[in-house]
Short mmCIF file of C-alpha atoms and ligand atoms in Angstrom, two decimals:
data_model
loop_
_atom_site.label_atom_id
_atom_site.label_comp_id
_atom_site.label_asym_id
_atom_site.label_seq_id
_atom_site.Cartn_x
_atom_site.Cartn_y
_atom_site.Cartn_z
CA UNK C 18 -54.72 -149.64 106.35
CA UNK C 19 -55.13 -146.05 106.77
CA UNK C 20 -54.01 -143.43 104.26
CA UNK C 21 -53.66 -140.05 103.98
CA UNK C 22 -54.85 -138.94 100.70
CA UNK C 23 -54.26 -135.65 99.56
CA UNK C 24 -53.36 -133.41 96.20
CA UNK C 25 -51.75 -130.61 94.72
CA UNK C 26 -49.13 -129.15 97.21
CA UNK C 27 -47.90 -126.69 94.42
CA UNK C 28 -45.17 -126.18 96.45
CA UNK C 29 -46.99 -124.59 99.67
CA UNK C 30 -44.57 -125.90 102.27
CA UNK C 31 -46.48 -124.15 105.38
CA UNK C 32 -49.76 -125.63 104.03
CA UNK C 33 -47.87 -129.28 103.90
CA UNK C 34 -46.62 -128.90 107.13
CA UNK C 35 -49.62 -128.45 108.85
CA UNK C 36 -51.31 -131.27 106.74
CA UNK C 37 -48.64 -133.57 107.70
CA UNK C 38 -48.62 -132.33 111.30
CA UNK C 39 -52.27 -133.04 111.09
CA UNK C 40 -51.73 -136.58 110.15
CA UNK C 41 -49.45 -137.44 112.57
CA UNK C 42 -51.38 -136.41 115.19
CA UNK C 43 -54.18 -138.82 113.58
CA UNK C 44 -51.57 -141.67 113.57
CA UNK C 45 -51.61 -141.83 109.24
CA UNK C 46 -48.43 -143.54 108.36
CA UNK C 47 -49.29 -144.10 104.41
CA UNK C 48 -49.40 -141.82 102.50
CA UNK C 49 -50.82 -141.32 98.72
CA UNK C 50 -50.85 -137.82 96.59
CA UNK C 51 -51.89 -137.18 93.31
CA UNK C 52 -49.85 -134.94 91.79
CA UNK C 53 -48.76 -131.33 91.54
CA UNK C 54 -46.17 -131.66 94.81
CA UNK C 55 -44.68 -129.02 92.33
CA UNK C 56 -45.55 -125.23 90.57
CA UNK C 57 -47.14 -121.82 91.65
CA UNK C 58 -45.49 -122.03 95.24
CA UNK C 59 -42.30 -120.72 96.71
CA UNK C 60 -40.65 -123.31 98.22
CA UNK C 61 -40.92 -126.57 95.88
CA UNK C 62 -37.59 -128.28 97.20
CA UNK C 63 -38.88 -127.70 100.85
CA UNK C 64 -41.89 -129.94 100.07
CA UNK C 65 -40.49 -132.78 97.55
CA UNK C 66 -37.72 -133.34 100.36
CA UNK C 67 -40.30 -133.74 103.01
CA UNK C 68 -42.54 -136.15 100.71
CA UNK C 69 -39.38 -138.31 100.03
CA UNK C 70 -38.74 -138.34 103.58
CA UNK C 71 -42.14 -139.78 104.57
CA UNK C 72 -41.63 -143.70 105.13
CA UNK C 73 -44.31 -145.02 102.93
CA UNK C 74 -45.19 -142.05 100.26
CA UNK C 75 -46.36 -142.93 96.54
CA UNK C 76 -47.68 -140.40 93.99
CA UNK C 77 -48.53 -139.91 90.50
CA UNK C 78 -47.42 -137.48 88.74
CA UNK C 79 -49.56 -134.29 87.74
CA UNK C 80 -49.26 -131.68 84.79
CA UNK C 81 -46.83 -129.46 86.74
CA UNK C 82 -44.36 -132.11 88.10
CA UNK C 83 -44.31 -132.92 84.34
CA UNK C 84 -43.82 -129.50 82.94
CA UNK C 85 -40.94 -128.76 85.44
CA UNK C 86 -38.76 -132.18 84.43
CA UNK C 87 -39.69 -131.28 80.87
CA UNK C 88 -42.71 -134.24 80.12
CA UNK C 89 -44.23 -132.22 79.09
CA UNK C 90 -44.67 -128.97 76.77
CA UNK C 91 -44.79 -125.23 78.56
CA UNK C 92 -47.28 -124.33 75.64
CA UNK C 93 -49.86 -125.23 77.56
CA UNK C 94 -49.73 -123.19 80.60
CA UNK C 95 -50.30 -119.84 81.54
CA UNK C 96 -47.74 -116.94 82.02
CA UNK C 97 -47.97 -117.17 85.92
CA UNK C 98 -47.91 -120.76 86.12
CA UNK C 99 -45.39 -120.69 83.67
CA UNK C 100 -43.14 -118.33 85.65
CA UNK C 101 -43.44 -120.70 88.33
CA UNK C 102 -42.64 -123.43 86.37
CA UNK C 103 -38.79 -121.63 85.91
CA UNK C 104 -38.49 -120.94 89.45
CA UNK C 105 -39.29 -124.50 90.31
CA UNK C 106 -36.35 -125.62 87.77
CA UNK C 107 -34.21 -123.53 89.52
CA UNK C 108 -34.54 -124.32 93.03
CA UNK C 109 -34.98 -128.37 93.01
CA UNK C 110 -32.14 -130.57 93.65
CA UNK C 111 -30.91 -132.67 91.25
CA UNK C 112 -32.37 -135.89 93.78
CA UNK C 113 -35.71 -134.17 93.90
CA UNK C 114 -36.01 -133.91 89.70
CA UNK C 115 -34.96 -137.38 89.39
CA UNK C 116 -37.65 -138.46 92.05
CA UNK C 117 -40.50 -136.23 90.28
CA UNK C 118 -39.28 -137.43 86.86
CA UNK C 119 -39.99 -141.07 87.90
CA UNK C 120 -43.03 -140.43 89.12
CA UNK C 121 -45.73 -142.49 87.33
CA UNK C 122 -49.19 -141.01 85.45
CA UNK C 123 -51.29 -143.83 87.25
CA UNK C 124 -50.70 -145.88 90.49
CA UNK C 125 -53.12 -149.23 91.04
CA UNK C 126 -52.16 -151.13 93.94
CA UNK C 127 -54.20 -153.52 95.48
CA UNK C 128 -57.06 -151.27 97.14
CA UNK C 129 -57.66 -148.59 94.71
CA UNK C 130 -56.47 -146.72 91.57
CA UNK C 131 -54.76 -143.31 91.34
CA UNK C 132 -54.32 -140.41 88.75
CA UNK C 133 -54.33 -136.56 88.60
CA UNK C 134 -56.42 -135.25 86.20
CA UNK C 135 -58.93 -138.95 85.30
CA UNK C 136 -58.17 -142.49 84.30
CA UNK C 137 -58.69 -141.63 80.52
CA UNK C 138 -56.14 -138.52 80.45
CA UNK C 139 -54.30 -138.67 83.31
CA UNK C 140 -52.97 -135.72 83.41
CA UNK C 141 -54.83 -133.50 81.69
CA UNK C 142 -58.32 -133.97 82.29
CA UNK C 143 -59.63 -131.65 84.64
CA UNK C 144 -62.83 -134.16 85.91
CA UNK C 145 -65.85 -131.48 87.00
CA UNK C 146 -69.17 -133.38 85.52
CA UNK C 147 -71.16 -136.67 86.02
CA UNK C 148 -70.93 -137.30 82.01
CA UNK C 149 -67.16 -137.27 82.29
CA UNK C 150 -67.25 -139.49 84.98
CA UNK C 151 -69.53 -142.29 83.33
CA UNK C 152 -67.11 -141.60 79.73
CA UNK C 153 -64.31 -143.00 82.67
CA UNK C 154 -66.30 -145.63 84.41
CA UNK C 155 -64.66 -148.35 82.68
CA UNK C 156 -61.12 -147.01 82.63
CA UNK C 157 -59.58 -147.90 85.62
CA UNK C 158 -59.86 -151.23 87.81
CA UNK C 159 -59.86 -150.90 91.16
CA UNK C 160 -62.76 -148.68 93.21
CA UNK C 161 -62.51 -146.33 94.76
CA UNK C 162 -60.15 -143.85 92.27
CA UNK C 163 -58.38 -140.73 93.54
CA UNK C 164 -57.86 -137.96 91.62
CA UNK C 165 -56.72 -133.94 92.21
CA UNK C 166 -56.25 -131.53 89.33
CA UNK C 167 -59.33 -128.88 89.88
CA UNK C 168 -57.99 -128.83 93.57
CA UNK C 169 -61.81 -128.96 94.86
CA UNK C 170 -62.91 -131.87 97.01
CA UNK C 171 -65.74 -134.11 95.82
CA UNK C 172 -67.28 -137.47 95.06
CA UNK C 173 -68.50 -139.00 91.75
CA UNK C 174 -70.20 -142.43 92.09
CA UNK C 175 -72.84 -144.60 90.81
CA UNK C 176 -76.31 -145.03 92.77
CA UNK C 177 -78.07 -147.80 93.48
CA UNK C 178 -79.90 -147.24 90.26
CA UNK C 179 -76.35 -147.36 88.19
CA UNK C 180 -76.59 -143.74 87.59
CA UNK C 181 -74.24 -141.23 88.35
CA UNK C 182 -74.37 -138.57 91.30
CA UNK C 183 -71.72 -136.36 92.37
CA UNK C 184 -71.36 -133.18 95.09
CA UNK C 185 -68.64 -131.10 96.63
CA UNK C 186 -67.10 -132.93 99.63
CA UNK C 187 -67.40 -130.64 102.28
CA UNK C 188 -64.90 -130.84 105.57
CA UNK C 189 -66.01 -133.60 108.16
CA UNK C 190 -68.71 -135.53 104.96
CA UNK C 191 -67.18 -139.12 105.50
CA UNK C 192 -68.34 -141.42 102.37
CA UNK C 193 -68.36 -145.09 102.67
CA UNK C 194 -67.35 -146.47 99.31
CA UNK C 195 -70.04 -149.39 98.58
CA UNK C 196 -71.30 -151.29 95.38
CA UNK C 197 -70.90 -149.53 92.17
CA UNK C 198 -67.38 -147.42 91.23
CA UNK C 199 -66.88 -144.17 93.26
CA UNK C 200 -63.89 -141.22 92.59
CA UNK C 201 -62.79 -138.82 95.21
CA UNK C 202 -60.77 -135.71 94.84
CA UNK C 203 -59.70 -134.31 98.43
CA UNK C 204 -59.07 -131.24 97.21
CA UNK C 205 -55.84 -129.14 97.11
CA UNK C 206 -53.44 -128.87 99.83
CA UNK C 207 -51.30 -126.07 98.89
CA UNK C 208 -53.66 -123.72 96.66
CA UNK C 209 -57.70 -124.76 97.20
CA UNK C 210 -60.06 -123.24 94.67
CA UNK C 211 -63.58 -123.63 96.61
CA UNK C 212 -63.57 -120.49 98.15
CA UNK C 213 -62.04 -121.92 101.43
CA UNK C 214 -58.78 -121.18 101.82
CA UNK C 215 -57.61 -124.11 104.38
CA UNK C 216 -55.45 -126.61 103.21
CA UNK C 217 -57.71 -129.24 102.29
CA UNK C 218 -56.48 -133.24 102.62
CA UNK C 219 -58.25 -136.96 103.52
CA UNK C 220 -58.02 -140.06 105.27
CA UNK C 221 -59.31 -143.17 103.43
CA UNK C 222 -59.49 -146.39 105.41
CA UNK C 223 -59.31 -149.28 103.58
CA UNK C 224 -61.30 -151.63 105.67
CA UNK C 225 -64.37 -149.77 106.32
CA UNK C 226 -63.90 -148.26 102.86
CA UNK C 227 -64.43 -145.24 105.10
CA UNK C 228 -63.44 -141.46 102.60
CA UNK C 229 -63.38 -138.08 104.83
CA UNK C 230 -61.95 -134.96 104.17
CA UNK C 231 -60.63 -132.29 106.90
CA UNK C 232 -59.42 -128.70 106.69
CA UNK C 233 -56.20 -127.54 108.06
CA UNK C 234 -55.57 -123.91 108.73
CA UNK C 235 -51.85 -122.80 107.75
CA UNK C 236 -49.99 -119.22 107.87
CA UNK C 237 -51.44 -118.25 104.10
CA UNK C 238 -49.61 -114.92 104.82
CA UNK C 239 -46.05 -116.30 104.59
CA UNK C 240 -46.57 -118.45 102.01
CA UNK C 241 -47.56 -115.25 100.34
CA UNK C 242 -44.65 -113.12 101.73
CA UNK C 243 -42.24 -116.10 100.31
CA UNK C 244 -44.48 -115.64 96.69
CA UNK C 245 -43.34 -111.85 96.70
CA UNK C 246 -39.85 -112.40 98.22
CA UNK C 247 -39.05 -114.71 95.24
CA UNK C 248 -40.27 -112.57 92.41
CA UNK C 249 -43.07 -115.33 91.56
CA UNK C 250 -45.98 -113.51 90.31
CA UNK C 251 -48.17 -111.66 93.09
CA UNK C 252 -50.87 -112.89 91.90
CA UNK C 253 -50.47 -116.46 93.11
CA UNK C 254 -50.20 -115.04 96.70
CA UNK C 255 -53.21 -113.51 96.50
CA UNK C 256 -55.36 -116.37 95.11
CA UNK C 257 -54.97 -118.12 98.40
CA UNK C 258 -56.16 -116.00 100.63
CA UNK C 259 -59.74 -116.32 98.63
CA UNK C 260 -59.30 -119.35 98.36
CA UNK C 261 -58.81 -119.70 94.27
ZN1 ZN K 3 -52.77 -128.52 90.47
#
């Protein structure tokens, strides 16, 4: 089966569009996100309504998603995402909250595991270093794990030698997921933080355990026109033309 594996949306409907034009055009019918379809973007009812709408769609759910459906506190985020956060209240239907409130912290179907932040704190953990990723080796079952949350694309997995190794995943760097336990993160597709501003997403096929991530170019300027239009702090608009 081929998936389409991608994270954090945050809400960046022109970004999602183009990802899920991009997909189509690859013939991806199944689809798997890991959280943050929610917060910092403008138009957050825009993109849950087109992620219901796809015919096989499952996600987790990520520290956002859970802030906005209140699982969890607004203590610990900061005054923009915060803001954000309101907005997003305000401007989901009552169908959308219901399907982000019943969205789980970890899905594990048959071919591999998913979660936003890491197996051990699902969402909360922002997973960066090889010493984090062995303290999580033994948390989840099935390899290969996704995981979004520092909305940069990249690989952690064991070598032949059982020790760990990780890098960036840079656009067109296909992984094939062997022996030992491997995690990917395909990076954000509605606000990427390494320095490339493209919507970043993946395709994972689960029978040559093929992982590979692309970059889709999107209109970053109306996203940020619909930042300022809605009174959400300018400074989210800006991050994504730098790509942070
Ligand atoms: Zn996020």
């Amino acid at each position: 089966m081929i998936y389409g594996v991608f994270s954090d949306v945050h809400a960046n409907f022109e970004a999602l569009r183009l990802v899920l034009g991009f997909y189509e055009k690859n013939k991806v019918e199944h689809f798997i996100c890991c959280g943050d379809l929610v917060g910092y973007g403008p138009q957050p009812q825009e993109c849950v309504q087109a992620l219901m709408a796809l015919k096989d769609f499952r996600a987790v759910t990520g520290n956002h998603d859970a802030a906005v459906t209140g699982r969890m506190d607004m203590k610990w985020f900061n005054p923009n995402a915060c803001a954000a956060i309101e907005f997003t209240r305000k401007n989901l239907s009552g169908a959308s909250l219901a399907f982000l409130s019943a969205l789980p912290e970890k899905l594990e179907p048959p071919d591999f595991t998913v979660v936003h932040g890491s197996p051990r704190k699902p969402m909360t953990e922002y997973l960066l270093g090889e010493n984090q990723f062995l303290d999580n080796l033994k948390l989840w079952e099935v390899s290969p794990c996704f995981m979004g949350h520092t909305h940069m694309p990249a690989y952690f997995r064991q070598n032949a030698a059982g020790l760990p190794e990780s890098d960036f995943l840079g656009p067109m760097r296909r992984m094939t997921v062997g022996a030992g336990r491997f995690m990917f993160n395909p990076g954000s597709v509605g606000q990427p933080r390494d320095n490339d501003p493209r919507a970043s997403c993946a395709i994972y096929d689960t029978v040559t355990k093929v992982f590979e991530v692309f970059r889709v170019s999107y209109d970053i300027e109306k996203t940020s026109r619909l930042i300022n239009e809605f009174k959400l702090p300018v400074a989210l608009g800006e991050r994504l033309a730098l790509g942070f």
